[in-house]
Tab-separated table of C-alpha atoms in Angstrom:
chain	number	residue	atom	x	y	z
A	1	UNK	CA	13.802	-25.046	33.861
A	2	UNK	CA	11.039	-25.624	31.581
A	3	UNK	CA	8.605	-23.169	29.738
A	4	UNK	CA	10.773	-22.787	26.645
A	5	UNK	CA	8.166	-20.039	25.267
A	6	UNK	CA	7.474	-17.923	28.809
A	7	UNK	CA	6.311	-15.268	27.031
A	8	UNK	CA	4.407	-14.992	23.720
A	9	UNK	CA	5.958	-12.939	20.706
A	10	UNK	CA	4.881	-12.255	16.832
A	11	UNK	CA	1.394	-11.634	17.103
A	12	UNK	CA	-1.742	-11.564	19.249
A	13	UNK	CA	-1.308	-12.727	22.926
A	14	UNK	CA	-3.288	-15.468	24.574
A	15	UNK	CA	-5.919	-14.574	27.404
A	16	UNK	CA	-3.493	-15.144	30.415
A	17	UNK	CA	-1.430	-12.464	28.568
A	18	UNK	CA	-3.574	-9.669	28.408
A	19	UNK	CA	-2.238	-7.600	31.311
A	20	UNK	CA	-4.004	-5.173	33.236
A	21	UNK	CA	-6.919	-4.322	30.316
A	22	UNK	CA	-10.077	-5.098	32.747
A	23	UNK	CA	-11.726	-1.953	33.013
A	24	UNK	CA	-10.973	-1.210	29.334
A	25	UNK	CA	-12.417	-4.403	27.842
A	26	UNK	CA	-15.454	-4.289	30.251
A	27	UNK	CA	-16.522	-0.899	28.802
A	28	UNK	CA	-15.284	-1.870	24.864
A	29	UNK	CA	-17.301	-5.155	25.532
A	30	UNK	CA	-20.329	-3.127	27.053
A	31	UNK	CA	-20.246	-0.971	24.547
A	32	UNK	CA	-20.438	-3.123	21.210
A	33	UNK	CA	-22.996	-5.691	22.980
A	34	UNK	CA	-25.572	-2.417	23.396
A	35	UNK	CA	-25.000	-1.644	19.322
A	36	UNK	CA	-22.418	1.107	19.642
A	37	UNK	CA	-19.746	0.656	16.770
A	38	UNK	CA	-16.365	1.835	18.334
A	39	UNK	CA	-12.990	2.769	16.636
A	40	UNK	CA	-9.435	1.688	18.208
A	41	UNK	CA	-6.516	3.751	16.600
A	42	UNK	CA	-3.008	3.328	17.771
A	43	UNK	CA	0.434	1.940	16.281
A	44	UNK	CA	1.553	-0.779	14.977
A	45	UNK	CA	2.374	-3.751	17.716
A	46	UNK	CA	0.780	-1.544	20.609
A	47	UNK	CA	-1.223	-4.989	21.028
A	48	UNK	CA	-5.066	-3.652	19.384
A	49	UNK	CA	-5.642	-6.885	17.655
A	50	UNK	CA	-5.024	-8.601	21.355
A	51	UNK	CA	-7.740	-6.542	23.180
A	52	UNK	CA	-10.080	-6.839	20.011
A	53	UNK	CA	-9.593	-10.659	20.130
A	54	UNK	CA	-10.111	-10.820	23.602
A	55	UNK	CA	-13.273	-8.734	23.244
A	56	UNK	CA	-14.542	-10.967	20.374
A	57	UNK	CA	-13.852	-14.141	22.876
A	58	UNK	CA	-16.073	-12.201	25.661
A	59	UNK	CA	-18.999	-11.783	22.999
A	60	UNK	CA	-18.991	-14.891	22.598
A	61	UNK	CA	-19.658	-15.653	25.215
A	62	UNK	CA	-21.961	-13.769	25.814
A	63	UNK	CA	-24.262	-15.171	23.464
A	64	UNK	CA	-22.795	-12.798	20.417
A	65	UNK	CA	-22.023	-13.929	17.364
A	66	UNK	CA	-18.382	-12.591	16.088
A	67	UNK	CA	-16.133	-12.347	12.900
A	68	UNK	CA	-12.949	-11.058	12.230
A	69	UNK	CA	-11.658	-9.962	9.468
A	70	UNK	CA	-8.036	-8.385	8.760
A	71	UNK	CA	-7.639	-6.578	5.843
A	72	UNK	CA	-4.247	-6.557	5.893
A	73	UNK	CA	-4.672	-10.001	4.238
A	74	UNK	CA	-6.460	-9.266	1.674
A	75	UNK	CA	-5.890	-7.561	-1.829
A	76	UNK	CA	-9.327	-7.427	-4.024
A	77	UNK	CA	-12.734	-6.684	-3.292
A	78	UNK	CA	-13.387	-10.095	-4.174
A	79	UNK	CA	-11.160	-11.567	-1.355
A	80	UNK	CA	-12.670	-8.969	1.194
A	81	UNK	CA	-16.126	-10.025	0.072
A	82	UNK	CA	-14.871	-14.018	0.786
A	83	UNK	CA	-13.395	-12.664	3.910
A	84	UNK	CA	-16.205	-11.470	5.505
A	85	UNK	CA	-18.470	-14.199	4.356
A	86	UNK	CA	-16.364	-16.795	5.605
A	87	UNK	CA	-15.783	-14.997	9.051
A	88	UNK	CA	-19.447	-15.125	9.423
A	89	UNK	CA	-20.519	-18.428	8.409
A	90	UNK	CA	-18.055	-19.597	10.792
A	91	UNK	CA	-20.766	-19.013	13.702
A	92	UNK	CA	-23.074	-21.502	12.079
A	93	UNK	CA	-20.642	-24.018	11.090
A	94	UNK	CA	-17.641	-24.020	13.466
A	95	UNK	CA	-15.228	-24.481	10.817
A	96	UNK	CA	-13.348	-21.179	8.984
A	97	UNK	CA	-12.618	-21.266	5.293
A	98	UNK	CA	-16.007	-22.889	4.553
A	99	UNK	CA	-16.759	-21.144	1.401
A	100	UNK	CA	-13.133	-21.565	0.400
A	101	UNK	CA	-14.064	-25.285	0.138
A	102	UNK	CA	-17.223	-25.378	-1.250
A	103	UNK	CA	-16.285	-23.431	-4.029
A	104	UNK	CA	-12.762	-25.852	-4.670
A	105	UNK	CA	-13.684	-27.900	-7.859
A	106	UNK	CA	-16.069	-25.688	-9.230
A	107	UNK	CA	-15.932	-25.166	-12.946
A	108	UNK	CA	-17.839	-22.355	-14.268
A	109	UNK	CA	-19.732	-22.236	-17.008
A	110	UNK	CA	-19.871	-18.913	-19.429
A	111	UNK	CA	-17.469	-17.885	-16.504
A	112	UNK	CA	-20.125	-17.636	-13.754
A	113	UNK	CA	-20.291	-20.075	-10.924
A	114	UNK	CA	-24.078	-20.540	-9.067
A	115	UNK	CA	-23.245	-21.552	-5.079
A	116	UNK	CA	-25.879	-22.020	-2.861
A	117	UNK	CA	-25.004	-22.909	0.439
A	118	UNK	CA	-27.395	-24.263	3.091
A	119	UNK	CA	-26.442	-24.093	6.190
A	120	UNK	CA	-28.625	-25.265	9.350
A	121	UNK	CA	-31.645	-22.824	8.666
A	122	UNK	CA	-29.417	-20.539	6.720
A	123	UNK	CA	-30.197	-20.534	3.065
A	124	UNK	CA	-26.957	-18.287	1.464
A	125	UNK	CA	-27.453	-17.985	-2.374
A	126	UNK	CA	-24.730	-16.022	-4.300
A	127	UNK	CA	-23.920	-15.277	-7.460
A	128	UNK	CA	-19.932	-15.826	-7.350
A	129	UNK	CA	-18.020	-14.660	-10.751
A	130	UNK	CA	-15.008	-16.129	-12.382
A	131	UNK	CA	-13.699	-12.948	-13.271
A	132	UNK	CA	-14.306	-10.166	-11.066
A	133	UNK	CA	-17.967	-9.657	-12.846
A	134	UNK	CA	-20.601	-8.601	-10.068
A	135	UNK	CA	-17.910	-7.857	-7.176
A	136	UNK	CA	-20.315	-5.242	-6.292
A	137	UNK	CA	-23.119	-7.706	-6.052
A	138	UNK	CA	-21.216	-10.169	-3.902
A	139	UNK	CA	-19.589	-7.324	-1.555
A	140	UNK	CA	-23.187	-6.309	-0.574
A	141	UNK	CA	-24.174	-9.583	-0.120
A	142	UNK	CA	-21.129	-9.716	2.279
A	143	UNK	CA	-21.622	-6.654	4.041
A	144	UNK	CA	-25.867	-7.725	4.989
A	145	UNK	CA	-24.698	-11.488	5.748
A	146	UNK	CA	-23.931	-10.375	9.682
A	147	UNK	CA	-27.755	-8.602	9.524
A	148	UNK	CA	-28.989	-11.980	8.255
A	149	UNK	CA	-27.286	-13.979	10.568
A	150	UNK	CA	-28.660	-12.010	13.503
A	151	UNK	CA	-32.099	-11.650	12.211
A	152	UNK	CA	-31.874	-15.329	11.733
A	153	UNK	CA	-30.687	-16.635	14.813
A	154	UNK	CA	-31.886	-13.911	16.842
A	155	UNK	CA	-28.190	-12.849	18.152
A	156	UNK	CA	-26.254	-10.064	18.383
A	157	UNK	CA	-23.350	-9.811	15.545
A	158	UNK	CA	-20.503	-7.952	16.520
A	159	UNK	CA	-17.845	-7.828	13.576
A	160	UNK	CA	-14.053	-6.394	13.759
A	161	UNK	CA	-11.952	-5.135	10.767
A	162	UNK	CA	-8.446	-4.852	11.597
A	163	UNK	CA	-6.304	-2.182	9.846
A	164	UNK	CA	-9.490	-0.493	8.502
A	165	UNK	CA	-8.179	1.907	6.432
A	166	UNK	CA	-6.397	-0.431	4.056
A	167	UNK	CA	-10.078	-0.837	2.554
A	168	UNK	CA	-9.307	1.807	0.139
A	169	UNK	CA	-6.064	0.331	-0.924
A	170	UNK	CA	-8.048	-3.364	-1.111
A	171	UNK	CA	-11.385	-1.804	-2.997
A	172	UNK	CA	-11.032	1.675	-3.634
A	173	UNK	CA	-12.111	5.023	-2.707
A	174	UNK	CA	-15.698	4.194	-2.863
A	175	UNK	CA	-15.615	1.853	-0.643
A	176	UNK	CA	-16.415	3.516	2.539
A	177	UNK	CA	-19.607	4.651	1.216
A	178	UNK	CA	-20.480	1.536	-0.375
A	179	UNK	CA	-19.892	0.078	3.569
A	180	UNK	CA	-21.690	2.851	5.495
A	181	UNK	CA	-24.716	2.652	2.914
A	182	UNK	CA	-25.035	-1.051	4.265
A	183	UNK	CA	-23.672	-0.912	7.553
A	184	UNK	CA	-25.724	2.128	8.569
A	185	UNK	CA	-28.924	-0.173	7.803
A	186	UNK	CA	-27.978	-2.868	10.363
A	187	UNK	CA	-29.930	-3.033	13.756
A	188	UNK	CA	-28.514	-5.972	15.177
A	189	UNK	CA	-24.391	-5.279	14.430
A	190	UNK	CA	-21.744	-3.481	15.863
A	191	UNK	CA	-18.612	-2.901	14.337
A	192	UNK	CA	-14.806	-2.785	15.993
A	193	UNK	CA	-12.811	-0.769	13.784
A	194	UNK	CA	-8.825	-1.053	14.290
A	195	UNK	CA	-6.065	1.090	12.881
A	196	UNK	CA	-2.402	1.740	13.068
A	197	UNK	CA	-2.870	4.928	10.912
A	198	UNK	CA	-4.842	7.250	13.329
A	199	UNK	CA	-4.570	10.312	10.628
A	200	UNK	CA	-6.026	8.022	8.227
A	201	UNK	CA	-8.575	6.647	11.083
A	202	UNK	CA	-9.240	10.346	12.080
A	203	UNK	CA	-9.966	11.282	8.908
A	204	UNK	CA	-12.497	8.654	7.920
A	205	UNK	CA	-14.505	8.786	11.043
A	206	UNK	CA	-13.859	12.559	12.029
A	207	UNK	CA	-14.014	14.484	8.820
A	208	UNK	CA	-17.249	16.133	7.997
A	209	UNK	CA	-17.656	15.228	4.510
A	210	UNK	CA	-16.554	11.931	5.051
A	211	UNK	CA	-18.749	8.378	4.897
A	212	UNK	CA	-18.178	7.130	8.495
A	213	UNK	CA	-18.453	10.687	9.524
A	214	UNK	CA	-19.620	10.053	13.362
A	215	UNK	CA	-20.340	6.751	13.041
A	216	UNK	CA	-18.241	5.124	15.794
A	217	UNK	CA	-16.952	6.309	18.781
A	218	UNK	CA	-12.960	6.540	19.018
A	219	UNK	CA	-11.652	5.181	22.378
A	220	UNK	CA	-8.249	5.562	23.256
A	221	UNK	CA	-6.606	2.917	24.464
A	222	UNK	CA	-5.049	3.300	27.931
A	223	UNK	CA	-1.167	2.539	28.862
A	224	UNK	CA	-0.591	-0.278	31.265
A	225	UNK	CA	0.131	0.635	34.407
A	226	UNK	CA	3.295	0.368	35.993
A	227	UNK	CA	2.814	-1.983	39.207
A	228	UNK	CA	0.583	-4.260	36.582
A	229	UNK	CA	3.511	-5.160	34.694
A	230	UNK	CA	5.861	-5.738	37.649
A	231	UNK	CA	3.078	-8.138	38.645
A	232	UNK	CA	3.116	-9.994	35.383
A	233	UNK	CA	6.458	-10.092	34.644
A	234	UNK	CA	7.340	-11.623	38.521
A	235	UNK	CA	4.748	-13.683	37.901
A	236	UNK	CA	5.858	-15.469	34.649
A	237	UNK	CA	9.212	-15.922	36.061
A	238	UNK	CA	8.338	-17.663	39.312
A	239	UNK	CA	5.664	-19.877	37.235
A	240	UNK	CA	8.952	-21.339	35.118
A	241	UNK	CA	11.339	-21.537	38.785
A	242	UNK	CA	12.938	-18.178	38.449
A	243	UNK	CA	13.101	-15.903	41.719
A	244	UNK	CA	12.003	-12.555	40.815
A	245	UNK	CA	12.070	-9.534	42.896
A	246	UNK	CA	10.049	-6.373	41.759
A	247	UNK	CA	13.202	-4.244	41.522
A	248	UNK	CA	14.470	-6.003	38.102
A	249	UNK	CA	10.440	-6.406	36.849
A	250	UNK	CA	10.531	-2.621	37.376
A	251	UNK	CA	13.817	-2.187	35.152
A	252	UNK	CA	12.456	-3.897	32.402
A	253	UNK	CA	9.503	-1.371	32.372
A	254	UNK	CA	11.465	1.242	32.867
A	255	UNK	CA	13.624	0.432	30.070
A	256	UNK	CA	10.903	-0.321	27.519
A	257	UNK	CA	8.560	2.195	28.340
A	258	UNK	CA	5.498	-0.274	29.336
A	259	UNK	CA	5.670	-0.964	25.110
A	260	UNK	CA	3.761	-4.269	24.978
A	261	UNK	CA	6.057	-5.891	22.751
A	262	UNK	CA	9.236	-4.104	23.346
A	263	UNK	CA	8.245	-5.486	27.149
A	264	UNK	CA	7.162	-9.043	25.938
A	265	UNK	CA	10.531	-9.506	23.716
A	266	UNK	CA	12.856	-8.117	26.294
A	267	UNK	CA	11.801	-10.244	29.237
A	268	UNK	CA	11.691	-13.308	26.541
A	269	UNK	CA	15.028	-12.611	26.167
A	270	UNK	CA	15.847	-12.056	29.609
A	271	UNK	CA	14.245	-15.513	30.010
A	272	UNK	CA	16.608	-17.096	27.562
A	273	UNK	CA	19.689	-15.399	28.756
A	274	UNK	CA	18.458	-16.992	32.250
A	275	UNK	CA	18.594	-20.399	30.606
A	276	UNK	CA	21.628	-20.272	28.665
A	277	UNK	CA	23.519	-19.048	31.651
A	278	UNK	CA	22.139	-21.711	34.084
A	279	UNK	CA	20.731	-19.240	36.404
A	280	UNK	CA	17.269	-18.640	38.840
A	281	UNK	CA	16.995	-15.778	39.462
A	282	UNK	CA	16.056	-12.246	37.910
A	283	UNK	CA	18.981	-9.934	38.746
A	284	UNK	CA	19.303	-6.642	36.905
A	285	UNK	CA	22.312	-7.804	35.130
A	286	UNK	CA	20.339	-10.467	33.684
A	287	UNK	CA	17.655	-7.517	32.982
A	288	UNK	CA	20.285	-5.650	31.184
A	289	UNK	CA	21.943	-8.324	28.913
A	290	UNK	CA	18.193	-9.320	27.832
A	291	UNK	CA	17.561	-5.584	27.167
A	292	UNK	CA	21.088	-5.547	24.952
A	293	UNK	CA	19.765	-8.772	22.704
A	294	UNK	CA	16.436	-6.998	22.117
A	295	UNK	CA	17.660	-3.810	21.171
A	296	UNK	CA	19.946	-5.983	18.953
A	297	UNK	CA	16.838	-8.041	17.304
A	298	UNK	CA	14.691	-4.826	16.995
A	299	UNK	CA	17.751	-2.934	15.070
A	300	UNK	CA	17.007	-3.889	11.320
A	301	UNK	CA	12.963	-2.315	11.992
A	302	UNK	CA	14.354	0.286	13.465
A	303	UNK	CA	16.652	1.062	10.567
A	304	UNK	CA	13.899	0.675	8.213
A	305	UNK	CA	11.538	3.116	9.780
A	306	UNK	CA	15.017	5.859	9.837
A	307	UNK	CA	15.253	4.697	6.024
A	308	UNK	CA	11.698	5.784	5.471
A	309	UNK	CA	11.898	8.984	6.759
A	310	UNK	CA	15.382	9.549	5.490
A	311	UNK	CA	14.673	11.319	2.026
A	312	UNK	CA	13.695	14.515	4.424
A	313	UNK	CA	16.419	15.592	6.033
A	314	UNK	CA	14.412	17.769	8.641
A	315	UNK	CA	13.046	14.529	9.586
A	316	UNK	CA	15.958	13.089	11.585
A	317	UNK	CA	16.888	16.215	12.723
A	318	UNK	CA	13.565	16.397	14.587
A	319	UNK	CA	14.157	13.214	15.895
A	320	UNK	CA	17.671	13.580	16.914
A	321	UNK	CA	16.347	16.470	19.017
A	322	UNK	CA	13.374	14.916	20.665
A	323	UNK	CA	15.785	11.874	21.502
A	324	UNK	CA	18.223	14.134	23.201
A	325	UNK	CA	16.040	16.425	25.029
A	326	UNK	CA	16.563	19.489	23.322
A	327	UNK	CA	14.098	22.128	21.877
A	328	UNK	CA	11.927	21.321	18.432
A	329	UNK	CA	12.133	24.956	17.308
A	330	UNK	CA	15.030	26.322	17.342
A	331	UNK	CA	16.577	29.619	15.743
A	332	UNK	CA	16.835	29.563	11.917
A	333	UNK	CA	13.971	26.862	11.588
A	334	UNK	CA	10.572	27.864	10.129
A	335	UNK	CA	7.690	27.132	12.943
A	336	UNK	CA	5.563	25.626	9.924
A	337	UNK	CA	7.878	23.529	8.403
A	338	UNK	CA	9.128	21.954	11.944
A	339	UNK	CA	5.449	21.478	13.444
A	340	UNK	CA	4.689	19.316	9.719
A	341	UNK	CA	7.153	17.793	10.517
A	342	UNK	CA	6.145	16.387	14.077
A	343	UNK	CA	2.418	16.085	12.421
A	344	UNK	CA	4.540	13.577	9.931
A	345	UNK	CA	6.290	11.691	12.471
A	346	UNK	CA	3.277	11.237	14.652
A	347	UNK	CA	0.926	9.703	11.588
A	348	UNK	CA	3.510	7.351	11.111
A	349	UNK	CA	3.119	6.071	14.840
A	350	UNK	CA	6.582	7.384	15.745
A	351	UNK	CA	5.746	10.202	18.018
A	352	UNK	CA	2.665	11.044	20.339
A	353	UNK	CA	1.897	14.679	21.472
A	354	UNK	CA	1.713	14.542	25.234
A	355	UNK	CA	0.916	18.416	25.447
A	356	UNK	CA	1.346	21.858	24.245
A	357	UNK	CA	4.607	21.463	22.286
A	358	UNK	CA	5.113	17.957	23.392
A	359	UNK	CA	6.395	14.725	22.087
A	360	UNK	CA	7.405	11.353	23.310
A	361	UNK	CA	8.569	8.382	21.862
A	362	UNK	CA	5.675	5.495	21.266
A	363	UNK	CA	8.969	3.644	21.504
A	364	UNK	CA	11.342	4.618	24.165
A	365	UNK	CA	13.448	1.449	22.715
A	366	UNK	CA	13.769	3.358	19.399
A	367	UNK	CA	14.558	6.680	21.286
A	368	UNK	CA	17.811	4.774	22.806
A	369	UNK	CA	18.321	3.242	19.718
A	370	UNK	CA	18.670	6.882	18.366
A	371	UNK	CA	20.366	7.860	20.817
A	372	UNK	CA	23.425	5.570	20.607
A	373	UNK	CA	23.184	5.535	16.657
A	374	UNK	CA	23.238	9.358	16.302
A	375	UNK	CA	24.695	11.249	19.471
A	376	UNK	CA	26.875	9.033	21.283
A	377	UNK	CA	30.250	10.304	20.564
């Protein structure tokens, strides 16, 4: 058998991976190429930065000028600043990192260093301090370039910031307004906002007195369907010489919820059990044994996310009972103390209210993770 890496782990997946997500990236697609800006909340590894990717790679295109920038990579205003500039400038020059290397070797003199970079009909002149003097100067310069470059080149600029709401830990409060006063000016950008904190999402874009208060629409991103994965999975397998039937593609869904990693990891290591043990074809043994080594590799995150919510002790309670089946409330608890805690548990991407009074698992790998940990005898 070949294909030693069937299916892709640790970060965003390719195009051929991107199950299912037609409809969904036609009308995100549609959307920011018309000039809406659009907001994608969701937890972590619930595969956001793949669809946004994707939808960058369909602007493109489409004629569209794109950047990306994840703020999860950066730490000071000044590095969000060089983040955005160099995300743009890669349209015109092909090449990320540009201003990284134009500015390598420069000395500066009274501790300011004068860049001007000329790039086809581009002229970019900015004022780029030594030591953090005029950050504001250079962020606004940042935040206009994608106007400029559209005006310029007559193109539609669509930009993406993943993990938005880090941009208070990375510049501040003020921020937001200092982004909406300049975004809000732009005629020829749209802007992808992602975020794995949806209360912190919600409350930039939804609250009233807020600075992106209505300023993009939130979508919600849809589950993968069930006979989509079984297609995919069956798929993979048979491409690398493994017979699979749709009964053990259907397990593996089962058993991970439709999770997009959980899914990805478990049939990777369903793939590698396959391998090891010389075998071609997909039985639901082999289904289960995979499942086992996931649940294995995913243990240490899983105990770190019980560590964080350890220091309340109401916390795994809750969980313990949503894991099990049984009631939230119960006799003896207060009603406001309990639903906090839910509210908790679902802004940390744990949890997602389904209805009036209920809760599922964004996991359901965690949820049997719990469930052996915590009330198996």
């Amino acid at each position: 058998m070949k294909c030693p890496k069937l299916f892709p782990l640790g970060g965003p997946v390719p195009e051929e991976d991107v199950v299912d997500r037609e409809d969904f990236l036609n009308s995100l697609t549609a959307r920011l190429l018309g000039g809406q800006s659009v907001t994608l909340a969701g937890p972590r590894r619930i595969g956001k930065t793949s669809l946004a990717l994707e939808v960058l790679r369909r602007l493109k295109k489409a004629g569209c000028y794109t950047a990306f920038v994840d703020l999860f990579r950066v730490s000071t205003r000044r590095e969000l600043a060089e983040a955005i500039i160099d995300a743009c400038l890669e349209n015109v020059t092909g090449t990320r990192g540009v201003l990284g290397k134009a500015l390598h070797g420069i000395k500066s003199a009274a501790g300011v260093a004068e860049l001007s970079l000329k790039l086809g009909n581009l002229g970019f002149d900015v004022r780029l301090p030594s030591k953090g003097r005029d950050e504001d100067a250079l962020l606004d310069r940042a935040f206009d370039l994608p106007e400029r470059l559209a005006e310029k080149y007559g193109r539609q600029v669509v930009v993406a910031f993943d993990e938005f709401q880090e941009a208070s830990r990375v510049a501040g409060e003020d921020i937001f307004k200092k982004m909406r006063a300049r975004f809000q000016m732009h005629r020829n950008v749209s802007y992808l906002f992602l975020g794995s904190k949806e209360d912190l999402i919600k409350a930039v874009f939804s609250g009233s007195k807020q600075a992106f208060y209505r300023f993009a629409l939130a979508l919600p991103i849809p589950p993968i369907p069930e006979d989509s994965w079984v297609e995919y999975i069956t798929k993979k397998f048979r491409s690398a010489g493994i017979v699979a039937g749709e009964e053990s593609a259907a397990e593996i869904v089962r058993l991970t919820g439709g999770h997009p990693q959980d899914t990805m990891l478990v049939c990777s290591e369903v793939y590698h059990f396959l391998l090891e043990a010389a075998e071609s074809t997909l039985t639901l043994e082999a289904v289960r044994a995979g499942y086992e080594r996931a649940l294995y590799m995913l243990a240490p995150l899983y105990d770190r996310m019980l560590d964080e919510i350890s220091g309340n002790p109401r916390l795994p309670k809750i969980l313990k009972r949503l894991a099990g089946g049984e009631k939230t409330y119960t006799r003896g608890d207060h009603p406001n103390e309990v639903r906090r805690a839910l509210n908790f548990l679902a802004s940390k991407g744990i949890i997602e209210k389904r209805g009036r009074g209920k809760y599922d698992f964004t996991e359901p790998m965690f949820k049997d993770y719990i469930l052996r940990e915590f009330l198996s005898p």
